[in-house]
Amino acid sequence: MENKDKKYGFSTKAIHAGEEPDFREGATGDVVKPIHMSSTYARKMVDVPTAGFEYSRALNPTRQALETKLAAIENTKYGLAFASGLAAESTLILALLKSGDHVVASDDLYGGTKRLYNQVMSNLGIKISFADANKSENVEKAIIPETKLIWIESPSNPLLKICNIPQISGIAKRHNLILVADNTFMSPYFQNPVDMGADIVLHSSTKYIGGHSDVVGGSIMLSDDILYEKIKYHQNAIGAVPSPFDCFLTMRGIKTLSLRMEKHNQNALAIAKFLEKHHDVEKVIYPGLSSHPQHLLAKVQARGFGGIVSFEIKGDLNTTKKFLQSLKVFALAESLGGVESLIEHPATMTHASVAAEDRAKLGISDTFIRISVGVEDVNDLINDLEQAFSKLKVES
Ligand code: P1T
């Protein structure tokens, strides 16, 4: 079953794509794709590689299965797997851009992506401008003659800003630019940017796709033959590929993606509503709340709102630290998208590499907190938040 098999639903593709039992003579008919650890493949004749496999960096059977599955769940022709989200990003940038090229990006991106552009790619002469992509016209205004690519995250990390993907895709097409959409926060279960006109979708599969906080990975999904060939060539030439075991874990995670996303969504909405009513909370950001400025766009563009809730606590940095350190079920940790609930402080953790003045401009204050809502019993999560809030009162 492949991405062409549009007749199958999401969960069927997530479970079966890339893992059809092998009934060829001598094969064992495994229902789960085996972990092919071999780094190289013997051939009988000099110029005929066995079953197309030569060397595992270029192609590995377990990674090939994952790549088929990735394409199937994102409704694209091709999938490519990498050693991390940033490895996928680096490969994509090096494959498509050269010195002097310019990128327009939405202003609220994962801190590591900003660092990659500002501290690494800038050394190669690749330039970037950031625009508030809440309004698509800001993206168009930032385009200059050297612009080659538009890069968006929707919802963004950590402010959960939503870009109008079809509108921005229209801008990209008018200016002959490539549109890259980081779909990490929605996962392919809730949103498919290529179906809305994006050229390339990118994921940190460390997050929802893997889903269990036990594997670091990245993925790129796309349907354009020429872009695929370029990125695939660089995947091998640069070599930032995942191990076969990582591919196995990622595939195992994908099989329950639909179940997990439904529960993440349900728990996150309940927590967002709880926080919105709480007197110790200044402001809650969750695309599923009608108070979110782009709630209606989120509803049209995606099939769910995801598992990330951001909020500002009343008080100062000390209040924020006290609150974060009082939690018992939530782990104070970077990352997101796993079955367990995580909480973090973007200003000192995930977005510490973003300049303080840029953080201030964006609204990532010292009292800003990001939650990755897991799939635990939601009452336990709410009780944990409540007991941490109550600690603030006792000590103030
Ligand atoms: O961590 P890595 O797998 O390399 O993925 C980078 C990345 C790319 N895009 C988005 C939207 C991300 O959130 C990330 C990684 N983010 C975190 C580690 C975090 O805690 O936000």
Coordinates of N, CA, C and O in Angstrom, one line a residue, residues 218-351:
G218 N 13.8 13.3 11.8 CA 13.2 14.4 11.0 C 12.6 13.8 9.7 O 13.1 12.7 9.2
S219 N 11.6 14.5 9.1 CA 11.1 13.9 7.8 C 10.8 15.1 6.9 O 10.4 16.2 7.3
I220 N 10.8 14.7 5.6 CA 10.4 15.7 4.6 C 9.5 14.9 3.7 O 9.8 13.8 3.3
M221 N 8.3 15.5 3.4 CA 7.4 14.9 2.4 C 7.1 15.9 1.3 O 6.9 17.1 1.6
L222 N 7.0 15.4 0.1 CA 6.7 16.3 -1.0 C 6.3 15.4 -2.2 O 6.5 14.2 -2.2
S223 N 5.7 16.1 -3.2 CA 5.3 15.4 -4.4 C 6.0 15.8 -5.7 O 5.9 15.1 -6.7
D224 N 6.8 16.9 -5.6 CA 7.4 17.4 -6.8 C 8.7 16.5 -7.2 O 9.6 16.4 -6.3
D225 N 8.7 16.0 -8.4 CA 9.8 15.1 -8.8 C 11.2 15.7 -8.7 O 12.1 15.1 -8.3
I226 N 11.2 17.0 -9.2 CA 12.6 17.6 -9.3 C 13.1 18.0 -7.9 O 14.3 17.7 -7.6
L227 N 12.2 18.5 -7.1 CA 12.6 18.9 -5.7 C 13.0 17.6 -5.0 O 14.0 17.6 -4.2
Y228 N 12.3 16.5 -5.2 CA 12.6 15.3 -4.5 C 14.0 14.8 -4.9 O 14.8 14.4 -4.1
E229 N 14.2 14.8 -6.2 CA 15.5 14.3 -6.7 C 16.7 15.1 -6.0 O 17.7 14.5 -5.6
K230 N 16.5 16.4 -6.0 CA 17.6 17.2 -5.4 C 17.8 16.9 -3.9 O 18.9 16.8 -3.4
I231 N 16.7 16.8 -3.2 CA 16.8 16.6 -1.7 C 17.3 15.1 -1.5 O 18.1 14.9 -0.6
K232 N 16.8 14.2 -2.2 CA 17.3 12.8 -2.1 C 18.8 12.7 -2.3 O 19.5 12.0 -1.6
Y233 N 19.2 13.4 -3.4 CA 20.7 13.4 -3.7 C 21.5 13.9 -2.5 O 22.5 13.3 -2.1
H234 N 21.0 15.0 -1.9 CA 21.7 15.6 -0.8 C 21.5 14.7 0.5 O 22.4 14.8 1.4
Q235 N 20.5 14.0 0.6 CA 20.3 13.1 1.8 C 21.5 12.1 1.9 O 22.1 11.9 2.9
N236 N 21.8 11.6 0.7 CA 23.0 10.7 0.6 C 24.3 11.5 0.7 O 25.2 11.1 1.4
A237 N 24.4 12.6 0.0 CA 25.6 13.3 -0.1 C 26.0 13.9 1.2 O 27.2 13.9 1.6
I238 N 25.0 14.4 2.0 CA 25.3 15.0 3.3 C 25.4 13.8 4.4 O 26.2 13.9 5.2
G239 N 24.5 12.9 4.3 CA 24.5 11.7 5.1 C 23.9 11.8 6.5 O 24.2 11.0 7.4
A240 N 23.0 12.8 6.7 CA 22.4 12.9 8.0 C 21.1 12.0 8.1 O 20.0 12.4 8.3
V241 N 21.4 10.7 8.0 CA 20.3 9.7 7.9 C 20.0 9.1 9.3 O 20.9 9.0 10.1
P242 N 18.8 8.6 9.5 CA 18.5 7.9 10.8 C 19.0 6.4 10.7 O 19.1 5.9 9.7
S243 N 19.2 5.9 11.9 CA 19.6 4.5 12.0 C 18.4 3.6 11.7 O 17.2 4.0 11.9
P244 N 18.6 2.4 11.3 CA 17.5 1.4 11.0 C 16.6 1.3 12.3 O 15.4 1.2 12.2
F245 N 17.3 1.3 13.4 CA 16.5 1.1 14.7 C 15.6 2.3 14.9 O 14.4 2.2 15.3
D246 N 16.1 3.5 14.6 CA 15.3 4.7 14.8 C 14.1 4.7 13.8 O 13.0 5.1 14.1
C247 N 14.4 4.2 12.6 CA 13.3 4.1 11.6 C 12.2 3.1 12.1 O 11.0 3.4 12.0
F248 N 12.6 2.0 12.7 CA 11.7 1.1 13.3 C 10.8 1.7 14.3 O 9.6 1.6 14.4
L249 N 11.5 2.4 15.3 CA 10.8 3.1 16.4 C 9.8 4.1 15.8 O 8.7 4.3 16.3
T250 N 10.2 4.9 14.8 CA 9.3 5.9 14.2 C 8.1 5.2 13.5 O 7.0 5.7 13.7
M251 N 8.3 4.1 12.8 CA 7.2 3.4 12.2 C 6.3 2.9 13.3 O 5.0 3.0 13.1
R252 N 6.8 2.4 14.3 CA 6.0 1.9 15.4 C 5.1 3.0 16.0 O 4.0 2.8 16.3
G253 N 5.7 4.2 16.1 CA 5.0 5.3 16.6 C 3.8 5.7 15.7 O 2.7 6.0 16.1
I254 N 4.1 5.8 14.4 CA 3.1 6.2 13.4 C 1.8 5.4 13.5 O 0.8 5.9 13.3
K255 N 2.0 4.1 13.8 CA 0.8 3.2 13.8 C -0.3 3.7 14.7 O -1.5 3.4 14.5
T256 N 0.1 4.4 15.8 CA -1.0 4.9 16.8 C -1.1 6.4 16.7 O -1.7 7.0 17.6
L257 N -0.6 7.0 15.6 CA -0.7 8.5 15.6 C -2.1 9.0 15.7 O -2.4 10.0 16.4
S258 N -3.0 8.4 15.0 CA -4.4 8.9 15.0 C -5.0 8.8 16.4 O -5.7 9.8 16.9
L259 N -4.8 7.7 17.1 CA -5.3 7.5 18.5 C -4.7 8.6 19.4 O -5.4 9.2 20.2
R260 N -3.4 8.7 19.3 CA -2.7 9.7 20.2 C -3.2 11.1 19.9 O -3.4 11.9 20.8
M261 N -3.3 11.5 18.6 CA -3.6 12.9 18.3 C -5.0 13.2 18.8 O -5.3 14.3 19.3
E262 N -6.0 12.3 18.7 CA -7.3 12.5 19.2 C -7.3 12.8 20.7 O -7.9 13.8 21.2
K263 N -6.5 12.1 21.4 CA -6.4 12.2 22.9 C -5.6 13.5 23.3 O -6.0 14.2 24.2
H264 N -4.5 13.7 22.5 CA -3.8 15.0 22.8 C -4.7 16.2 22.7 O -4.7 17.1 23.5
N265 N -5.5 16.2 21.6 CA -6.4 17.3 21.3 C -7.4 17.4 22.4 O -7.7 18.6 22.8
Q266 N -8.0 16.3 22.8 CA -9.1 16.4 23.8 C -8.5 16.9 25.1 O -9.1 17.7 25.8
N267 N -7.4 16.3 25.5 CA -6.8 16.7 26.8 C -6.3 18.2 26.8 O -6.5 19.0 27.7
A268 N -5.8 18.6 25.6 CA -5.3 20.0 25.5 C -6.4 21.0 25.6 O -6.3 22.0 26.2
L269 N -7.5 20.7 24.9 CA -8.7 21.6 25.0 C -9.2 21.7 26.4 O -9.5 22.8 26.9
A270 N -9.2 20.6 27.2 CA -9.7 20.6 28.6 C -8.8 21.5 29.4 O -9.2 22.3 30.2
I271 N -7.5 21.3 29.2 CA -6.5 22.1 30.0 C -6.5 23.6 29.6 O -6.4 24.4 30.5
A272 N -6.7 23.8 28.3 CA -6.7 25.3 27.9 C -7.9 25.9 28.5 O -7.9 27.1 29.0
K273 N -9.1 25.2 28.6 CA -10.3 25.8 29.2 C -10.1 26.0 30.7 O -10.5 27.0 31.3
F274 N -9.4 25.0 31.3 CA -9.1 25.2 32.8 C -8.2 26.4 33.0 O -8.5 27.2 33.9
L275 N -7.2 26.5 32.2 CA -6.3 27.6 32.4 C -6.9 29.0 32.2 O -6.7 30.0 32.9
E276 N -7.8 29.0 31.1 CA -8.5 30.2 30.8 C -9.3 30.8 31.9 O -9.5 32.0 32.1
K277 N -9.8 29.9 32.8 CA -10.7 30.3 33.9 C -9.9 30.6 35.1 O -10.4 31.1 36.1
H278 N -8.6 30.3 35.1 CA -7.8 30.3 36.4 C -7.3 31.7 36.7 O -6.8 32.4 35.8
H279 N -7.5 32.1 38.0 CA -7.2 33.5 38.3 C -5.7 33.8 38.4 O -5.2 34.9 38.4
D280 N -4.8 32.7 38.4 CA -3.4 33.0 38.4 C -2.8 33.0 37.0 O -1.6 33.1 36.8
V281 N -3.7 33.0 36.0 CA -3.3 32.9 34.6 C -3.6 34.3 33.9 O -4.7 34.7 34.0
E282 N -2.6 34.8 33.2 CA -2.8 36.1 32.6 C -3.5 35.9 31.2 O -4.4 36.6 30.8
K283 N -3.0 34.9 30.5 CA -3.4 34.7 29.1 C -3.2 33.3 28.6 O -2.1 32.7 29.0
V284 N -4.1 32.7 27.9 CA -3.9 31.3 27.4 C -3.9 31.4 25.8 O -4.8 32.1 25.2
I285 N -3.0 30.6 25.2 CA -3.0 30.5 23.7 C -3.3 29.1 23.4 O -2.4 28.2 23.7
Y286 N -4.4 28.8 22.7 CA -4.6 27.5 22.1 C -5.6 27.7 20.9 O -6.6 28.3 21.1
P287 N -5.2 27.1 19.8 CA -6.0 27.4 18.6 C -7.5 26.9 18.7 O -8.3 27.4 18.0
G288 N -7.7 26.0 19.6 CA -9.0 25.4 19.8 C -9.9 26.3 20.7 O -11.1 26.0 20.8
L289 N -9.4 27.4 21.3 CA -10.2 28.3 22.1 C -10.8 29.4 21.1 O -10.1 29.9 20.3
S290 N -12.0 29.8 21.4 CA -12.6 30.8 20.5 C -11.9 32.1 20.7 O -11.9 33.0 19.9
S291 N -11.1 32.2 21.9 CA -10.4 33.5 22.1 C -9.1 33.6 21.3 O -8.5 34.6 21.2
H292 N -8.7 32.4 20.6 CA -7.5 32.5 19.8 C -7.8 33.4 18.5 O -8.8 33.1 17.9
P293 N -7.0 34.3 18.2 CA -7.3 35.3 17.1 C -7.5 34.6 15.8 O -8.2 35.1 14.9
Q294 N -7.0 33.4 15.6 CA -7.2 32.7 14.3 C -7.9 31.4 14.5 O -7.7 30.4 13.7
H295 N -8.8 31.3 15.5 CA -9.5 30.1 15.7 C -10.3 29.6 14.5 O -10.3 28.4 14.2
L296 N -10.9 30.6 13.8 CA -11.7 30.2 12.6 C -10.8 29.6 11.5 O -11.2 28.6 10.9
L297 N -9.7 30.2 11.3 CA -8.7 29.8 10.3 C -8.2 28.4 10.7 O -8.2 27.5 9.8
A298 N -7.9 28.2 11.9 CA -7.4 26.9 12.4 C -8.5 25.8 12.1 O -8.1 24.7 11.8
K299 N -9.7 26.2 12.3 CA -10.8 25.2 12.1 C -11.0 24.8 10.7 O -11.2 23.6 10.3
V300 N -10.7 25.7 9.8 CA -10.9 25.5 8.3 C -9.7 24.7 7.8 O -9.8 23.8 7.0
Q301 N -8.5 25.1 8.3 CA -7.3 24.6 7.7 C -6.8 23.2 8.3 O -6.1 22.5 7.6
A302 N -7.3 22.9 9.5 CA -6.8 21.6 10.1 C -8.0 20.9 10.6 O -9.1 21.4 10.8
R303 N -7.8 19.6 10.9 CA -8.9 18.7 11.4 C -8.9 18.6 12.9 O -9.6 17.8 13.5
G304 N -8.0 19.4 13.6 CA -7.9 19.4 15.0 C -7.0 20.5 15.4 O -6.4 21.2 14.6
F305 N -6.8 20.7 16.7 CA -6.0 21.9 17.2 C -4.7 21.5 17.8 O -3.9 22.4 18.2
G306 N -4.5 20.2 18.0 CA -3.2 19.8 18.5 C -3.1 19.7 20.0 O -4.1 19.9 20.8
G307 N -1.9 19.4 20.5 CA -1.7 19.1 21.9 C -0.9 20.1 22.7 O -0.4 19.9 23.8
I308 N -0.6 21.3 22.0 CA 0.3 22.3 22.6 C -0.6 23.4 23.1 O -1.4 24.0 22.4
V309 N -0.4 23.8 24.4 CA -1.1 24.9 25.0 C 0.0 25.8 25.6 O 0.9 25.4 26.3
S310 N 0.0 27.1 25.2 CA 0.9 28.1 25.8 C 0.1 29.0 26.7 O -1.0 29.3 26.5
F311 N 0.8 29.5 27.8 CA 0.1 30.5 28.6 C 1.1 31.4 29.4 O 2.3 31.0 29.5
E312 N 0.5 32.5 29.9 CA 1.4 33.4 30.7 C 0.8 33.3 32.1 O -0.4 33.5 32.3
I313 N 1.7 33.1 33.0 CA 1.3 33.0 34.4 C 1.4 34.5 35.0 O 2.2 35.3 34.6
K314 N 0.5 34.8 36.0 CA 0.6 36.1 36.6 C 1.8 36.1 37.5 O 2.1 35.1 38.2
G315 N 2.6 37.2 37.6 CA 3.8 37.2 38.5 C 5.0 37.5 37.7 O 5.0 38.2 36.7
D316 N 6.1 37.0 38.2 CA 7.4 37.3 37.5 C 8.2 36.0 37.3 O 7.6 34.9 37.4
L317 N 9.5 36.1 37.0 CA 10.3 34.9 36.7 C 10.3 33.9 37.8 O 10.2 32.7 37.7
N318 N 10.4 34.5 39.1 CA 10.4 33.6 40.2 C 9.1 32.8 40.4 O 9.1 31.6 40.7
T319 N 8.0 33.5 40.2 CA 6.7 32.8 40.3 C 6.7 31.7 39.2 O 6.3 30.6 39.5
T320 N 7.2 32.0 38.0 CA 7.2 31.0 36.9 C 8.0 29.8 37.3 O 7.6 28.6 37.2
K321 N 9.2 30.1 37.9 CA 10.1 29.0 38.2 C 9.5 28.1 39.3 O 9.5 26.9 39.3
K322 N 8.9 28.8 40.3 CA 8.3 28.1 41.5 C 7.2 27.1 40.9 O 7.0 26.0 41.3
F323 N 6.3 27.7 40.0 CA 5.2 26.9 39.5 C 5.8 25.7 38.7 O 5.4 24.5 39.0
L324 N 6.8 25.9 37.9 CA 7.3 24.8 37.0 C 7.9 23.7 37.9 O 7.8 22.5 37.6
Q325 N 8.6 24.1 39.0 CA 9.3 23.2 39.8 C 8.3 22.4 40.8 O 8.7 21.5 41.5
S326 N 7.1 22.9 40.9 CA 6.1 22.3 41.8 C 5.3 21.1 41.2 O 4.6 20.4 41.8
L327 N 5.5 21.0 39.9 CA 4.6 20.0 39.2 C 5.2 18.6 39.4 O 6.4 18.4 39.5
K328 N 4.3 17.6 39.5 CA 4.7 16.3 39.8 C 4.4 15.3 38.6 O 5.2 14.4 38.4
V329 N 3.4 15.5 37.9 CA 3.1 14.7 36.7 C 3.8 15.2 35.5 O 4.4 14.4 34.7
F330 N 3.7 16.5 35.3 CA 4.4 17.1 34.1 C 5.9 17.1 34.3 O 6.4 17.5 35.4
A331 N 6.7 16.7 33.3 CA 8.1 16.7 33.5 C 8.6 18.1 32.9 O 8.0 18.5 31.9
L332 N 9.5 18.7 33.6 CA 10.0 20.0 33.1 C 11.1 19.7 32.1 O 12.2 19.3 32.5
A333 N 10.7 19.7 30.8 CA 11.7 19.2 29.8 C 11.4 19.9 28.5 O 10.2 20.2 28.2
E334 N 12.4 20.0 27.7 CA 12.2 20.5 26.3 C 11.6 19.3 25.5 O 11.4 18.2 26.0
S335 N 11.2 19.6 24.3 CA 10.5 18.7 23.4 C 9.0 18.7 23.6 O 8.5 19.4 24.5
L336 N 8.3 17.9 22.8 CA 6.9 17.9 22.8 C 6.4 16.7 22.0 O 7.2 16.0 21.3
G337 N 5.1 16.4 22.0 CA 4.5 15.4 21.1 C 4.6 14.0 21.6 O 4.2 13.1 20.9
G338 N 5.1 13.8 22.8 CA 5.2 12.4 23.3 C 3.9 12.1 24.1 O 3.1 13.0 24.4
V339 N 3.8 10.8 24.5 CA 2.6 10.4 25.3 C 2.6 11.1 26.7 O 1.5 11.2 27.3
E340 N 3.8 11.4 27.1 CA 3.8 12.0 28.5 C 3.8 13.5 28.4 O 4.3 14.1 27.5
S341 N 3.1 14.2 29.4 CA 3.0 15.6 29.4 C 4.3 16.2 29.8 O 5.0 15.8 30.8
L342 N 4.7 17.3 29.0 CA 6.0 18.0 29.3 C 5.6 19.5 29.5 O 4.6 20.0 28.9
I343 N 6.4 20.2 30.2 CA 6.2 21.6 30.4 C 7.5 22.3 30.3 O 8.5 21.7 30.7
E344 N 7.5 23.5 29.7 CA 8.9 24.1 29.6 C 8.7 25.6 29.6 O 7.7 26.2 29.4
H345 N 9.9 26.3 29.7 CA 10.0 27.7 29.8 C 10.8 28.2 28.6 O 12.0 28.2 28.6
P346 N 10.1 28.6 27.5 CA 10.8 28.9 26.2 C 11.9 29.9 26.4 O 13.0 29.8 25.8
A347 N 11.7 30.9 27.3 CA 12.7 32.0 27.4 C 14.1 31.5 27.8 O 15.1 32.0 27.4
T348 N 14.1 30.4 28.6 CA 15.4 29.9 29.1 C 15.7 28.5 28.5 O 16.8 28.0 28.8
M349 N 14.7 27.9 27.8 CA 14.9 26.5 27.3 C 14.9 26.5 25.8 O 15.9 26.8 25.2
T350 N 13.8 26.2 25.2 CA 13.8 26.0 23.7 C 14.1 27.2 22.9 O 14.5 27.1 21.7
H351 N 13.8 28.4 23.4 CA 14.0 29.6 22.6 C 15.1 30.5 23.2 O 15.2 31.7 22.9

